[in-house]
Amino acid sequence: MGTRLKSSTVFWIFIWCIFMGITVGSIGLGAVFPSVNRITKPFVCRAGQLELVTQDYHPSPVETVTTLTWYCTDPANGARHEVNMFQMALIAGPLYGLVLFFVVMEVMWIRSNRHVSAADTESPSSVWSPPASDNRESHSSVEERLAELKNLRDTGLITEQDYARKKSAILNDL
């Protein structure tokens, strides 16, 4: 049984992954390895061939500038038009971001299950259980128990339902 992530956490992980897909995946890797952006062909060049044209310029004897330009070429008549790089980044980036999102969520799921299964295999004395009921408990021990219970919930060792049930039992013992 794995822990559940808050929906707001999943949302922000998703946003981060899409951002990283655009900036690192499409723009960053696309500049170093332009062919990674060929994934956009079905979206930006439906009927034609997506081709990359590079041009080297030498503004000075010690300087070389290379430009990369993507074109969509119509195979029927050979006409070609330049593909907007911004459009390519906004298509390829979210695709890479979705892949990253699923990888991150899978890793988090595996880690949470490993964490929970490790807690399940510990000896019974090391697993938290509330002390025996004693109506003469001081308020500080109740506060400590509630704080420990909250910590267990926040770290994912117990579910929200277990937390509510145990908290209710602790408060009923007062």
Short mmCIF file of N, CA, C and O in Angstrom, two decimals, residues 11-148:
data_model
loop_
_atom_site.label_atom_id
_atom_site.label_comp_id
_atom_site.label_asym_id
_atom_site.label_seq_id
_atom_site.Cartn_x
_atom_site.Cartn_y
_atom_site.Cartn_z
N PHE A 11 -0.13 18.32 -9.22
CA PHE A 11 -0.30 19.42 -10.17
C PHE A 11 1.01 20.18 -10.36
O PHE A 11 1.43 20.44 -11.49
N TRP A 12 1.69 20.53 -9.26
CA TRP A 12 2.94 21.29 -9.38
C TRP A 12 4.07 20.45 -9.97
O TRP A 12 4.92 20.97 -10.69
N ILE A 13 4.07 19.16 -9.71
CA ILE A 13 5.05 18.28 -10.36
C ILE A 13 4.79 18.26 -11.86
O ILE A 13 5.72 18.33 -12.67
N PHE A 14 3.52 18.20 -12.24
CA PHE A 14 3.15 18.21 -13.66
C PHE A 14 3.61 19.50 -14.33
O PHE A 14 4.23 19.48 -15.41
N ILE A 15 3.33 20.65 -13.71
CA ILE A 15 3.73 21.94 -14.27
C ILE A 15 5.26 22.01 -14.41
O ILE A 15 5.79 22.45 -15.43
N TRP A 16 5.98 21.56 -13.38
CA TRP A 16 7.44 21.57 -13.42
C TRP A 16 7.95 20.69 -14.56
O TRP A 16 8.87 21.07 -15.28
N CYS A 17 7.35 19.52 -14.74
CA CYS A 17 7.79 18.61 -15.81
C CYS A 17 7.54 19.21 -17.19
O CYS A 17 8.39 19.09 -18.08
N ILE A 18 6.39 19.85 -17.38
CA ILE A 18 6.12 20.49 -18.67
C ILE A 18 7.13 21.61 -18.92
O ILE A 18 7.69 21.72 -20.01
N PHE A 19 7.39 22.42 -17.90
CA PHE A 19 8.38 23.49 -18.03
C PHE A 19 9.75 22.92 -18.39
O PHE A 19 10.43 23.43 -19.28
N MET A 20 10.16 21.86 -17.69
CA MET A 20 11.47 21.25 -17.97
C MET A 20 11.48 20.61 -19.36
O MET A 20 12.50 20.63 -20.04
N GLY A 21 10.36 20.05 -19.79
CA GLY A 21 10.28 19.47 -21.13
C GLY A 21 10.50 20.53 -22.20
O GLY A 21 11.19 20.28 -23.20
N ILE A 22 9.92 21.72 -21.99
CA ILE A 22 10.08 22.79 -22.97
C ILE A 22 11.50 23.36 -22.92
O ILE A 22 12.17 23.45 -23.94
N THR A 23 11.95 23.74 -21.72
CA THR A 23 13.23 24.44 -21.62
C THR A 23 14.43 23.51 -21.82
O THR A 23 15.32 23.82 -22.60
N VAL A 24 14.44 22.39 -21.12
CA VAL A 24 15.59 21.49 -21.20
C VAL A 24 15.45 20.54 -22.38
O VAL A 24 16.39 20.38 -23.17
N GLY A 25 14.28 19.93 -22.53
CA GLY A 25 14.10 18.94 -23.58
C GLY A 25 14.12 19.53 -24.97
O GLY A 25 15.00 19.24 -25.77
N SER A 26 13.14 20.38 -25.25
CA SER A 26 13.00 20.88 -26.61
C SER A 26 14.01 21.97 -26.96
O SER A 26 14.67 21.90 -27.99
N ILE A 27 14.13 22.98 -26.11
CA ILE A 27 15.03 24.09 -26.44
C ILE A 27 16.49 23.72 -26.19
O ILE A 27 17.33 23.89 -27.07
N GLY A 28 16.79 23.19 -25.01
CA GLY A 28 18.17 22.86 -24.67
C GLY A 28 18.74 21.73 -25.49
O GLY A 28 19.73 21.88 -26.21
N LEU A 29 18.10 20.56 -25.39
CA LEU A 29 18.58 19.41 -26.17
C LEU A 29 18.37 19.63 -27.66
O LEU A 29 19.15 19.15 -28.48
N GLY A 30 17.30 20.37 -28.01
CA GLY A 30 17.04 20.66 -29.41
C GLY A 30 18.13 21.51 -30.05
O GLY A 30 18.37 21.42 -31.25
N ALA A 31 18.80 22.33 -29.25
CA ALA A 31 19.92 23.13 -29.78
C ALA A 31 21.16 22.27 -29.97
O ALA A 31 21.91 22.43 -30.93
N VAL A 32 21.39 21.34 -29.05
CA VAL A 32 22.58 20.48 -29.12
C VAL A 32 22.35 19.31 -30.08
O VAL A 32 23.23 18.97 -30.88
N PHE A 33 21.18 18.70 -30.00
CA PHE A 33 20.82 17.57 -30.87
C PHE A 33 19.52 17.93 -31.59
O PHE A 33 18.44 17.53 -31.14
N PRO A 34 19.58 18.67 -32.68
CA PRO A 34 18.36 19.15 -33.34
C PRO A 34 17.38 18.06 -33.73
O PRO A 34 16.18 18.28 -33.77
N SER A 35 17.86 16.86 -33.98
CA SER A 35 16.95 15.80 -34.44
C SER A 35 15.93 15.40 -33.38
O SER A 35 14.92 14.78 -33.72
N VAL A 36 16.14 15.75 -32.09
CA VAL A 36 15.14 15.39 -31.07
C VAL A 36 13.82 16.09 -31.33
O VAL A 36 12.77 15.62 -30.88
N ASN A 37 13.84 17.20 -32.05
CA ASN A 37 12.60 17.92 -32.33
C ASN A 37 11.85 17.38 -33.54
O ASN A 37 10.82 17.91 -33.92
N ARG A 38 12.35 16.31 -34.13
CA ARG A 38 11.61 15.68 -35.24
C ARG A 38 10.29 15.09 -34.76
O ARG A 38 9.42 14.79 -35.57
N ILE A 39 10.14 14.96 -33.48
CA ILE A 39 8.89 14.45 -32.90
C ILE A 39 7.72 15.35 -33.27
O ILE A 39 6.58 14.93 -33.26
N THR A 40 7.99 16.61 -33.64
CA THR A 40 6.91 17.55 -33.97
C THR A 40 6.40 17.41 -35.40
O THR A 40 5.43 18.06 -35.76
N LYS A 41 7.00 16.57 -36.20
CA LYS A 41 6.64 16.48 -37.62
C LYS A 41 5.15 16.29 -37.85
O LYS A 41 4.56 17.00 -38.67
N PRO A 42 4.47 15.38 -37.17
CA PRO A 42 3.03 15.22 -37.44
C PRO A 42 2.21 16.47 -37.14
O PRO A 42 1.11 16.63 -37.65
N PHE A 43 2.74 17.36 -36.32
CA PHE A 43 1.98 18.54 -35.92
C PHE A 43 2.31 19.78 -36.77
O PHE A 43 1.45 20.60 -37.01
N VAL A 44 3.58 19.93 -37.17
CA VAL A 44 3.99 21.14 -37.89
C VAL A 44 4.17 20.92 -39.38
O VAL A 44 4.26 21.88 -40.14
N CYS A 45 4.23 19.67 -39.81
CA CYS A 45 4.48 19.39 -41.23
C CYS A 45 3.70 18.13 -41.62
O CYS A 45 4.28 17.08 -41.90
N ARG A 46 2.39 18.26 -41.64
CA ARG A 46 1.54 17.08 -41.83
C ARG A 46 1.74 16.39 -43.18
O ARG A 46 1.86 15.19 -43.26
N ALA A 47 1.77 17.17 -44.25
CA ALA A 47 1.78 16.57 -45.58
C ALA A 47 3.18 16.44 -46.18
O ALA A 47 3.35 15.76 -47.18
N GLY A 48 4.14 17.10 -45.56
CA GLY A 48 5.46 17.13 -46.20
C GLY A 48 6.54 16.44 -45.39
O GLY A 48 6.28 15.68 -44.47
N GLN A 49 7.76 16.76 -45.81
CA GLN A 49 8.94 16.24 -45.13
C GLN A 49 9.52 17.35 -44.26
O GLN A 49 9.65 18.48 -44.71
N LEU A 50 9.87 17.01 -43.05
CA LEU A 50 10.52 17.97 -42.15
C LEU A 50 12.01 17.84 -42.35
O LEU A 50 12.58 16.76 -42.18
N GLU A 51 12.64 18.95 -42.77
CA GLU A 51 14.07 18.87 -43.00
C GLU A 51 14.79 20.02 -42.30
O GLU A 51 14.25 21.11 -42.13
N LEU A 52 16.00 19.73 -41.89
CA LEU A 52 16.84 20.69 -41.19
C LEU A 52 17.94 21.17 -42.13
O LEU A 52 18.63 20.37 -42.76
N VAL A 53 18.08 22.49 -42.21
CA VAL A 53 19.13 23.09 -43.03
C VAL A 53 20.05 23.86 -42.09
O VAL A 53 19.58 24.69 -41.30
N THR A 54 21.34 23.56 -42.15
CA THR A 54 22.32 24.30 -41.34
C THR A 54 23.17 25.16 -42.27
O THR A 54 23.47 24.77 -43.40
N GLN A 55 23.51 26.32 -41.76
CA GLN A 55 24.36 27.23 -42.51
C GLN A 55 25.45 27.74 -41.59
O GLN A 55 25.15 28.15 -40.45
N ASP A 56 26.66 27.72 -42.07
CA ASP A 56 27.80 28.24 -41.31
C ASP A 56 28.20 29.60 -41.87
O ASP A 56 28.31 29.78 -43.09
N TYR A 57 28.40 30.54 -40.97
CA TYR A 57 28.87 31.87 -41.34
C TYR A 57 30.18 32.12 -40.62
O TYR A 57 30.40 31.63 -39.50
N HIS A 58 31.03 32.91 -41.25
CA HIS A 58 32.33 33.25 -40.65
C HIS A 58 32.43 34.78 -40.56
O HIS A 58 33.01 35.42 -41.43
N PRO A 59 31.87 35.36 -39.50
CA PRO A 59 31.91 36.82 -39.38
C PRO A 59 33.33 37.36 -39.18
O PRO A 59 33.60 38.51 -39.47
N SER A 60 34.22 36.52 -38.70
CA SER A 60 35.63 36.90 -38.56
C SER A 60 36.47 35.64 -38.78
O SER A 60 35.94 34.52 -38.75
N PRO A 61 37.77 35.79 -38.96
CA PRO A 61 38.61 34.61 -39.21
C PRO A 61 38.62 33.60 -38.05
O PRO A 61 38.90 32.42 -38.26
N VAL A 62 38.29 34.03 -36.84
CA VAL A 62 38.35 33.13 -35.69
C VAL A 62 36.97 32.73 -35.18
O VAL A 62 36.85 32.05 -34.19
N GLU A 63 35.93 33.14 -35.88
CA GLU A 63 34.58 32.93 -35.39
C GLU A 63 33.74 32.21 -36.43
O GLU A 63 33.80 32.53 -37.62
N THR A 64 32.95 31.22 -35.97
CA THR A 64 32.02 30.53 -36.85
C THR A 64 30.65 30.52 -36.18
O THR A 64 30.53 30.18 -35.00
N VAL A 65 29.65 30.89 -36.91
CA VAL A 65 28.28 30.89 -36.42
C VAL A 65 27.48 29.91 -37.27
O VAL A 65 27.54 29.96 -38.50
N THR A 66 26.76 29.02 -36.61
CA THR A 66 25.94 28.05 -37.33
C THR A 66 24.47 28.35 -37.03
O THR A 66 24.09 28.50 -35.87
N THR A 67 23.68 28.44 -38.07
CA THR A 67 22.24 28.62 -37.88
C THR A 67 21.54 27.33 -38.28
O THR A 67 21.97 26.61 -39.19
N LEU A 68 20.46 27.06 -37.58
CA LEU A 68 19.65 25.89 -37.87
C LEU A 68 18.27 26.38 -38.28
O LEU A 68 17.65 27.16 -37.56
N THR A 69 17.79 25.92 -39.40
CA THR A 69 16.47 26.31 -39.87
C THR A 69 15.71 25.06 -40.29
O THR A 69 16.21 24.25 -41.07
N TRP A 70 14.51 24.91 -39.75
CA TRP A 70 13.65 23.78 -40.10
C TRP A 70 12.70 24.20 -41.20
O TRP A 70 12.13 25.29 -41.16
N TYR A 71 12.52 23.32 -42.18
CA TYR A 71 11.60 23.57 -43.28
C TYR A 71 10.66 22.39 -43.42
O TYR A 71 11.02 21.24 -43.18
N CYS A 72 9.45 22.71 -43.86
CA CYS A 72 8.49 21.68 -44.24
C CYS A 72 8.43 21.71 -45.77
O CYS A 72 8.07 22.73 -46.37
N THR A 73 8.85 20.62 -46.38
CA THR A 73 8.93 20.55 -47.84
C THR A 73 7.80 19.67 -48.37
O THR A 73 7.62 18.53 -47.94
N ASP A 74 7.05 20.23 -49.32
CA ASP A 74 5.95 19.50 -49.96
C ASP A 74 6.55 18.57 -51.01
O ASP A 74 7.20 19.03 -51.96
N PRO A 75 6.39 17.25 -50.89
CA PRO A 75 7.01 16.32 -51.84
C PRO A 75 6.42 16.43 -53.26
O PRO A 75 7.08 16.11 -54.24
N ALA A 76 5.19 16.91 -53.38
CA ALA A 76 4.56 16.99 -54.70
C ALA A 76 5.17 18.07 -55.57
O ALA A 76 5.48 17.84 -56.74
N ASN A 77 5.36 19.26 -55.02
CA ASN A 77 5.84 20.36 -55.85
C ASN A 77 7.18 20.93 -55.38
O ASN A 77 7.71 21.85 -56.00
N GLY A 78 7.74 20.42 -54.29
CA GLY A 78 9.04 20.88 -53.80
C GLY A 78 9.00 22.20 -53.06
O GLY A 78 10.04 22.69 -52.62
N ALA A 79 7.82 22.79 -52.93
CA ALA A 79 7.71 24.06 -52.19
C ALA A 79 8.01 23.81 -50.72
O ALA A 79 7.65 22.78 -50.15
N ARG A 80 8.69 24.78 -50.13
CA ARG A 80 8.98 24.62 -48.70
C ARG A 80 8.75 25.92 -47.98
O ARG A 80 8.91 27.01 -48.54
N HIS A 81 8.34 25.76 -46.74
CA HIS A 81 8.15 26.94 -45.89
C HIS A 81 8.85 26.69 -44.56
O HIS A 81 8.97 25.55 -44.09
N GLU A 82 9.32 27.77 -43.98
CA GLU A 82 10.07 27.69 -42.73
C GLU A 82 9.12 27.37 -41.58
O GLU A 82 8.02 27.89 -41.49
N VAL A 83 9.58 26.49 -40.70
CA VAL A 83 8.80 26.10 -39.54
C VAL A 83 9.22 27.00 -38.37
O VAL A 83 10.41 27.21 -38.13
N ASN A 84 8.25 27.48 -37.66
CA ASN A 84 8.49 28.36 -36.52
C ASN A 84 9.09 27.55 -35.37
O ASN A 84 8.49 26.59 -34.89
N MET A 85 10.29 27.95 -34.91
CA MET A 85 10.95 27.23 -33.81
C MET A 85 10.16 27.32 -32.51
O MET A 85 10.16 26.38 -31.71
N PHE A 86 9.49 28.44 -32.29
CA PHE A 86 8.68 28.59 -31.08
C PHE A 86 7.55 27.56 -31.09
O PHE A 86 7.27 26.93 -30.07
N GLN A 87 6.94 27.40 -32.24
CA GLN A 87 5.87 26.41 -32.38
C GLN A 87 6.42 25.00 -32.13
O GLN A 87 5.79 24.19 -31.44
N MET A 88 7.59 24.70 -32.66
CA MET A 88 8.20 23.39 -32.45
C MET A 88 8.47 23.15 -30.96
O MET A 88 8.21 22.06 -30.44
N ALA A 89 8.99 24.16 -30.28
CA ALA A 89 9.30 24.02 -28.85
C ALA A 89 8.04 23.82 -28.03
O ALA A 89 8.03 23.05 -27.07
N LEU A 90 6.96 24.51 -28.40
CA LEU A 90 5.72 24.37 -27.66
C LEU A 90 4.98 23.07 -27.94
O LEU A 90 4.05 22.72 -27.23
N ILE A 91 5.40 22.37 -28.97
CA ILE A 91 4.81 21.05 -29.25
C ILE A 91 5.70 19.95 -28.66
O ILE A 91 5.23 19.09 -27.94
N ALA A 92 6.98 20.00 -28.97
CA ALA A 92 7.90 18.95 -28.50
C ALA A 92 8.07 19.01 -26.99
O ALA A 92 8.11 17.97 -26.32
N GLY A 93 8.16 20.21 -26.42
CA GLY A 93 8.40 20.36 -24.99
C GLY A 93 7.38 19.67 -24.10
O GLY A 93 7.74 18.88 -23.23
N PRO A 94 6.08 19.94 -24.31
CA PRO A 94 5.09 19.24 -23.49
C PRO A 94 5.11 17.72 -23.68
O PRO A 94 4.84 16.98 -22.75
N LEU A 95 5.44 17.26 -24.89
CA LEU A 95 5.55 15.81 -25.09
C LEU A 95 6.68 15.24 -24.23
O LEU A 95 6.51 14.21 -23.56
N TYR A 96 7.84 15.92 -24.23
CA TYR A 96 8.94 15.48 -23.37
C TYR A 96 8.56 15.64 -21.90
O TYR A 96 8.92 14.82 -21.06
N GLY A 97 7.82 16.70 -21.60
CA GLY A 97 7.38 16.93 -20.22
C GLY A 97 6.47 15.83 -19.71
O GLY A 97 6.56 15.42 -18.56
N LEU A 98 5.57 15.35 -20.58
CA LEU A 98 4.68 14.24 -20.18
C LEU A 98 5.48 12.98 -19.89
O LEU A 98 5.20 12.27 -18.91
N VAL A 99 6.47 12.71 -20.71
CA VAL A 99 7.32 11.55 -20.46
C VAL A 99 8.04 11.73 -19.12
O VAL A 99 8.06 10.81 -18.29
N LEU A 100 8.59 12.90 -18.89
CA LEU A 100 9.27 13.18 -17.62
C LEU A 100 8.30 13.04 -16.45
O LEU A 100 8.65 12.47 -15.41
N PHE A 101 7.08 13.54 -16.59
CA PHE A 101 6.07 13.46 -15.53
C PHE A 101 5.80 12.00 -15.16
O PHE A 101 5.77 11.65 -13.98
N PHE A 102 5.60 11.14 -16.16
CA PHE A 102 5.33 9.74 -15.87
C PHE A 102 6.53 9.05 -15.22
O PHE A 102 6.36 8.22 -14.34
N VAL A 103 7.73 9.43 -15.63
CA VAL A 103 8.94 8.86 -15.00
C VAL A 103 9.03 9.31 -13.55
O VAL A 103 9.27 8.50 -12.65
N VAL A 104 8.82 10.59 -13.28
CA VAL A 104 8.89 11.12 -11.91
C VAL A 104 7.82 10.45 -11.04
O VAL A 104 8.10 10.03 -9.91
N MET A 105 6.60 10.35 -11.54
CA MET A 105 5.53 9.74 -10.75
C MET A 105 5.82 8.26 -10.48
O MET A 105 5.56 7.76 -9.39
N GLU A 106 6.38 7.56 -11.46
CA GLU A 106 6.74 6.15 -11.27
C GLU A 106 7.81 6.01 -10.20
O GLU A 106 7.72 5.15 -9.32
N VAL A 107 8.83 6.87 -10.26
CA VAL A 107 9.90 6.82 -9.25
C VAL A 107 9.33 7.12 -7.87
O VAL A 107 9.67 6.43 -6.89
N MET A 108 8.46 8.12 -7.77
CA MET A 108 7.86 8.44 -6.46
C MET A 108 7.01 7.29 -5.96
O MET A 108 7.01 6.98 -4.77
N TRP A 109 6.28 6.62 -6.85
CA TRP A 109 5.45 5.50 -6.45
C TRP A 109 6.32 4.35 -5.95
O TRP A 109 6.03 3.74 -4.92
N ILE A 110 7.40 4.05 -6.68
CA ILE A 110 8.29 2.97 -6.28
C ILE A 110 8.92 3.29 -4.92
O ILE A 110 8.98 2.44 -4.04
N ARG A 111 9.40 4.52 -4.75
CA ARG A 111 10.02 4.90 -3.48
C ARG A 111 9.04 4.84 -2.32
O ARG A 111 9.37 4.40 -1.23
N SER A 112 7.79 5.29 -2.55
CA SER A 112 6.82 5.26 -1.45
C SER A 112 6.47 3.83 -1.10
O SER A 112 6.31 3.50 0.08
N ASN A 113 6.37 2.94 -2.08
CA ASN A 113 6.08 1.54 -1.78
C ASN A 113 7.24 0.87 -1.08
O ASN A 113 7.04 0.04 -0.20
N ARG A 114 8.46 1.19 -1.47
CA ARG A 114 9.63 0.63 -0.80
C ARG A 114 9.66 1.11 0.65
O ARG A 114 9.95 0.35 1.55
N HIS A 115 9.34 2.39 0.85
CA HIS A 115 9.35 2.97 2.19
C HIS A 115 8.31 2.29 3.08
O HIS A 115 8.58 1.92 4.20
N VAL A 116 7.10 2.10 2.54
CA VAL A 116 6.03 1.47 3.31
C VAL A 116 6.34 0.00 3.57
O VAL A 116 6.18 -0.49 4.68
N SER A 117 6.84 -0.73 2.56
CA SER A 117 7.12 -2.14 2.77
C SER A 117 8.27 -2.33 3.75
O SER A 117 8.29 -3.29 4.50
N ALA A 118 9.22 -1.40 3.78
CA ALA A 118 10.30 -1.48 4.78
C ALA A 118 9.73 -1.28 6.17
O ALA A 118 10.13 -1.96 7.12
N ALA A 119 8.76 -0.39 6.30
CA ALA A 119 8.13 -0.18 7.61
C ALA A 119 7.32 -1.40 8.02
O ALA A 119 7.25 -1.75 9.20
N ASP A 120 6.71 -2.10 7.05
CA ASP A 120 5.92 -3.29 7.36
C ASP A 120 6.79 -4.45 7.82
O ASP A 120 6.33 -5.30 8.58
N THR A 121 8.04 -4.51 7.40
CA THR A 121 8.90 -5.63 7.76
C THR A 121 9.69 -5.40 9.04
O THR A 121 10.40 -6.28 9.48
N GLU A 122 9.56 -4.21 9.62
CA GLU A 122 10.28 -3.95 10.87
C GLU A 122 9.67 -4.79 11.99
O GLU A 122 8.54 -5.23 11.91
N SER A 123 10.44 -4.94 13.05
CA SER A 123 9.93 -5.70 14.18
C SER A 123 8.78 -4.95 14.83
O SER A 123 8.74 -3.72 14.80
N PRO A 124 7.85 -5.66 15.44
CA PRO A 124 6.68 -5.01 16.03
C PRO A 124 7.05 -3.96 17.07
O PRO A 124 6.33 -2.99 17.24
N SER A 125 8.15 -4.13 17.77
CA SER A 125 8.51 -3.15 18.80
C SER A 125 8.95 -1.83 18.20
O SER A 125 8.89 -0.80 18.85
N SER A 126 9.40 -1.82 16.93
CA SER A 126 9.87 -0.58 16.34
C SER A 126 8.76 0.17 15.60
O SER A 126 8.95 1.30 15.20
N VAL A 127 7.60 -0.49 15.40
CA VAL A 127 6.50 0.18 14.74
C VAL A 127 5.69 0.92 15.79
O VAL A 127 5.43 0.41 16.86
N TRP A 128 5.28 2.14 15.46
CA TRP A 128 4.58 2.97 16.42
C TRP A 128 3.23 2.39 16.77
O TRP A 128 2.49 1.94 15.91
N SER A 129 2.94 2.37 18.04
CA SER A 129 1.60 2.05 18.49
C SER A 129 1.32 2.93 19.70
O SER A 129 2.22 3.22 20.47
N PRO A 130 0.09 3.36 19.84
CA PRO A 130 -0.21 4.26 20.95
C PRO A 130 -0.05 3.56 22.28
O PRO A 130 -0.28 2.35 22.39
N PRO A 131 0.39 4.28 23.30
CA PRO A 131 0.52 3.67 24.62
C PRO A 131 -0.85 3.25 25.15
O PRO A 131 -1.86 3.72 24.68
N ALA A 132 -0.81 2.37 26.13
CA ALA A 132 -2.04 1.90 26.73
C ALA A 132 -2.83 3.08 27.29
O ALA A 132 -2.25 4.05 27.77
N SER A 133 -4.14 2.98 27.24
CA SER A 133 -4.99 4.07 27.68
C SER A 133 -4.82 4.31 29.17
O SER A 133 -4.86 3.40 29.98
N ASP A 134 -4.62 5.57 29.49
CA ASP A 134 -4.48 5.98 30.88
C ASP A 134 -5.17 7.32 31.02
O ASP A 134 -4.73 8.31 30.45
N ASN A 135 -6.26 7.36 31.75
CA ASN A 135 -7.04 8.58 31.87
C ASN A 135 -6.31 9.67 32.63
O ASN A 135 -6.73 10.81 32.64
N ARG A 136 -5.21 9.32 33.30
CA ARG A 136 -4.48 10.32 34.07
C ARG A 136 -3.32 10.92 33.28
O ARG A 136 -2.44 11.51 33.86
N GLU A 137 -3.31 10.76 31.95
CA GLU A 137 -2.23 11.31 31.15
C GLU A 137 -2.18 12.82 31.28
O GLU A 137 -3.20 13.48 31.37
N SER A 138 -1.00 13.35 31.25
CA SER A 138 -0.86 14.80 31.26
C SER A 138 -1.13 15.32 29.87
O SER A 138 -1.06 14.59 28.89
N HIS A 139 -1.45 16.60 29.77
CA HIS A 139 -1.73 17.19 28.46
C HIS A 139 -0.50 17.16 27.57
O HIS A 139 -0.62 17.04 26.36
N SER A 140 0.70 17.24 28.15
CA SER A 140 1.90 17.24 27.31
C SER A 140 2.08 15.89 26.62
O SER A 140 2.49 15.83 25.48
N SER A 141 1.75 14.76 27.29
CA SER A 141 1.90 13.47 26.62
C SER A 141 0.86 13.32 25.51
O SER A 141 1.14 12.70 24.49
N VAL A 142 -0.33 13.87 25.69
CA VAL A 142 -1.34 13.85 24.64
C VAL A 142 -0.84 14.68 23.46
O VAL A 142 -0.95 14.27 22.30
N GLU A 143 -0.27 15.83 23.76
CA GLU A 143 0.26 16.67 22.70
C GLU A 143 1.39 15.96 21.96
O GLU A 143 1.49 16.03 20.74
N GLU A 144 2.24 15.25 22.71
CA GLU A 144 3.33 14.52 22.08
C GLU A 144 2.80 13.41 21.18
O GLU A 144 3.30 13.20 20.07
N ARG A 145 1.78 12.70 21.68
CA ARG A 145 1.20 11.62 20.88
C ARG A 145 0.56 12.16 19.60
O ARG A 145 0.71 11.58 18.52
N LEU A 146 -0.16 13.29 19.73
CA LEU A 146 -0.78 13.90 18.55
C LEU A 146 0.28 14.40 17.57
O LEU A 146 0.12 14.25 16.35
N ALA A 147 1.36 14.97 18.08
CA ALA A 147 2.44 15.44 17.21
C ALA A 147 3.10 14.27 16.49
O ALA A 147 3.40 14.34 15.29
N GLU A 148 3.32 13.17 17.24
CA GLU A 148 3.93 11.99 16.62
C GLU A 148 2.99 11.39 15.57
O GLU A 148 3.43 10.99 14.48
#
